[in-house]
Coordinates of C-alpha atoms in Angstrom, one line a residue:
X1 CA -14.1 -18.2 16.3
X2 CA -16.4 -17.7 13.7
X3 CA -14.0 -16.3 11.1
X4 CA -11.5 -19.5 11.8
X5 CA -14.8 -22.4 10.8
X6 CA -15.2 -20.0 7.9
X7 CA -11.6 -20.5 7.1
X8 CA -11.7 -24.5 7.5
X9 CA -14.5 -24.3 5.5
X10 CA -13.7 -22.7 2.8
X11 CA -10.1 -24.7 2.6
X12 CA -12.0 -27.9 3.2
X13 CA -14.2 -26.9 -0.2
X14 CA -10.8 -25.6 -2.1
X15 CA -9.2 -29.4 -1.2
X16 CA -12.5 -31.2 -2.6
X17 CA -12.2 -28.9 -5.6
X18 CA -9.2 -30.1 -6.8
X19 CA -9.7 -33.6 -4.9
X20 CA -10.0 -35.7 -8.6
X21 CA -7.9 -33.5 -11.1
X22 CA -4.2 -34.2 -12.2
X23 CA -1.1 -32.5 -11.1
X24 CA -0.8 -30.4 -13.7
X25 CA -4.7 -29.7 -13.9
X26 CA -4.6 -28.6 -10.4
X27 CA -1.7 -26.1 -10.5
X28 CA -2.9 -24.4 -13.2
X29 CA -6.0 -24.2 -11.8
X30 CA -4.2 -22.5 -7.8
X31 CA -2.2 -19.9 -10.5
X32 CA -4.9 -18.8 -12.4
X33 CA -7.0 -17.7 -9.0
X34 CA -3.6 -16.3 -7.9
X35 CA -3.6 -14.2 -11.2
X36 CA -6.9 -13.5 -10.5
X37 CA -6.5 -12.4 -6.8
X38 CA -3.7 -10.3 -8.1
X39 CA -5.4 -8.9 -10.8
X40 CA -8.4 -7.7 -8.7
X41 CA -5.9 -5.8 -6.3
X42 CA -3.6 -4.6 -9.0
X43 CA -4.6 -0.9 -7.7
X44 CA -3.9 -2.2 -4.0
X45 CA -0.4 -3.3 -4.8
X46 CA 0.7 -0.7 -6.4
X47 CA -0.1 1.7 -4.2
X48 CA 1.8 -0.5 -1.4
X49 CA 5.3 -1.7 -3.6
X50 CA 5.3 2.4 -5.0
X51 CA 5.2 2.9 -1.0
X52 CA 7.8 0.6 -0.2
X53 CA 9.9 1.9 -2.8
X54 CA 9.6 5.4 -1.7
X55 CA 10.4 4.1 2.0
X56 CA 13.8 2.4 0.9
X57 CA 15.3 4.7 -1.3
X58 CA 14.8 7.2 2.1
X59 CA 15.7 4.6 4.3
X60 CA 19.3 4.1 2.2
X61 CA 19.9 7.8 1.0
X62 CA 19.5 9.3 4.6
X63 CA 21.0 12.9 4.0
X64 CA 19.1 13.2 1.0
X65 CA 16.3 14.9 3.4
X66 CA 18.7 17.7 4.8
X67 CA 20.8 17.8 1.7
X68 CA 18.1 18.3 -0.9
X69 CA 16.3 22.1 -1.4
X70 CA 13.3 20.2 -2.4
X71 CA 13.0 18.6 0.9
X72 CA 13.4 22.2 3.3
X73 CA 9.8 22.4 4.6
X74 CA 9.5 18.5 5.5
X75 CA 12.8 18.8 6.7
X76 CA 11.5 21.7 9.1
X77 CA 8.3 19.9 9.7
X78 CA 10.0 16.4 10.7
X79 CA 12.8 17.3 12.7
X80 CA 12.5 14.8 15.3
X81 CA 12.6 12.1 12.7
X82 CA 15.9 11.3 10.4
X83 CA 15.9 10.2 6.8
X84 CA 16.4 6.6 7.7
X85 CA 13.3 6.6 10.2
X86 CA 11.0 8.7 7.4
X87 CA 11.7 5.4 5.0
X88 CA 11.1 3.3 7.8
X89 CA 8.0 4.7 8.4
X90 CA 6.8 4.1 5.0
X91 CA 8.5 0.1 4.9
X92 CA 5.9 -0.5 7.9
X93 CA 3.2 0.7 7.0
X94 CA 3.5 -0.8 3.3
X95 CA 4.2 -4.3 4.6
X96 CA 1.3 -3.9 7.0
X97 CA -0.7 -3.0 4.3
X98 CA 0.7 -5.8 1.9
X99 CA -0.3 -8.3 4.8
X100 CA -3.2 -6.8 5.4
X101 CA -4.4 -7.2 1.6
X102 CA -3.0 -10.7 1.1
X103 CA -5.2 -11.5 4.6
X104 CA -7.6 -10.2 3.6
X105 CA -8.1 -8.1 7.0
X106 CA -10.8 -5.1 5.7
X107 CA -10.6 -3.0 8.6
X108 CA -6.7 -3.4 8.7
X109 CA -6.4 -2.2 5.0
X110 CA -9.0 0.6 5.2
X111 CA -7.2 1.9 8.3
X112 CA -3.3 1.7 6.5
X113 CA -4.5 3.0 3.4
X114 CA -5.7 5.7 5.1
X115 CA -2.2 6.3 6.9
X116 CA -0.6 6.2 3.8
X117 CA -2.3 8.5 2.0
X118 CA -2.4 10.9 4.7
X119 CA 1.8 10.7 4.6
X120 CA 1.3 11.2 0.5
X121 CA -0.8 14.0 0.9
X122 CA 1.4 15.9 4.0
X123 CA 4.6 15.0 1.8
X124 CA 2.8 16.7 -1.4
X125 CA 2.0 19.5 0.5
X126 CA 5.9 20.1 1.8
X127 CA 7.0 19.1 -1.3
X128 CA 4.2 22.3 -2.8
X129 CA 5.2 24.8 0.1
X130 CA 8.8 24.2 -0.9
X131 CA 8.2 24.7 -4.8
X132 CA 6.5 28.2 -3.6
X133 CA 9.1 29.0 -1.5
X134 CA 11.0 29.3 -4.7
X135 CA 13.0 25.3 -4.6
X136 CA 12.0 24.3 -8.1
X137 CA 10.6 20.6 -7.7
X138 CA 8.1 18.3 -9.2
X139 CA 7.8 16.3 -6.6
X140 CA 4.3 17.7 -5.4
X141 CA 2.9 17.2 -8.6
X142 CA 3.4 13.2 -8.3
X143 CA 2.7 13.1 -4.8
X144 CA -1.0 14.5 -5.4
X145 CA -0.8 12.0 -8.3
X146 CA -0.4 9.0 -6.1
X147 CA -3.1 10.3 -4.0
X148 CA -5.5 10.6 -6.9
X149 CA -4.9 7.7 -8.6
X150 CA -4.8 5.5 -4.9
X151 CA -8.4 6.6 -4.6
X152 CA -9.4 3.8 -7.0
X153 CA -8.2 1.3 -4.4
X154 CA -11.9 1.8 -2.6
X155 CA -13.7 2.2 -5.4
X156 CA -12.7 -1.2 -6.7
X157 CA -12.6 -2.7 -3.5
X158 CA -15.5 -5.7 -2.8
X159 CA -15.1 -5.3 0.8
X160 CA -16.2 -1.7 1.5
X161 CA -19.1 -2.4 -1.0
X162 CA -20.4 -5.6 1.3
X163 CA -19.9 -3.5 4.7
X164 CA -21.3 -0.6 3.0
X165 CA -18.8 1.8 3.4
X166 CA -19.2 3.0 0.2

């Protein structure tokens, strides 16, 4: 309930904002704090379209995870689970994530990042235990990269830094 006045609230002081200025004025104004919302998340959104891009190129090549040599351990380790449902997996949880951050939902976004680094990191390791098992791949090297680099995302974030998660 509380979270809804705030909403009201803060709309209600957005509408008086703009309440005197011209057309013109006033959409400038609404894309330059888009460009600014985007710019702050920049880290976020990566992270969640590099995601969703990894979950549809699986979720359209579906052999490509019992064809490929790079691909034999987390082939063995997610039997259960095809090639279209391992990009499916990644499609959720990216467009969770993506509402998540454009929501502005804080525990929903710590808790998806987490997911999706956890799936970064067990797909970097398969993707290391195959390059030892002799299947020459690079793959590891830029899973563990996305996982560094994804770190930032709470670094930068305002929201863990208010609850003091940090």
């Amino acid at each position: 309930m509380l979270r809804k006045t705030n909403l009201i609230r803060k709309k209600a002081r957005t509408k008086k904002k703009f309440k005197g200025m011209p057309a013109g004025v006033s959409f400038f104004v609404r894309s330059w704090q888009s460009m600014k919302f985007i710019k702050d998340r920049i880290l976020s959104f990566t992270f969640i379209f590099g995601s969703l891009a990894y979950g549809l190129y699986h979720f359209f090549n579906q052999t490509i995870i019992e064809q490929s040599d790079a691909y034999t351990v987390t082939n063995e380790l997610f039997t259960f689970i095809s090639g279209k449902t391992f990009g499916l997996i990644f499609i959720i949880v990216s467009l969770l994530k993506l509402y998540a951050v454009i929501c502005n939902r804080v525990q929903m976004k710590l808790t998806l990042y987490f997911i999706l680094l956890c799936l970064w990191i067990i797909l970097g390791a398969c993707f290391f235990i195959s390059f030892l098992e002799g299947y020459l791949n690079a793959a590891w090297i830029y899973c563990f990269t996305i996982s560094a680099f994804s770190t930032g995302i709470l670094s930068n974030s305002q929201d863990v830094k208010v609850r003091g998660l940090d």
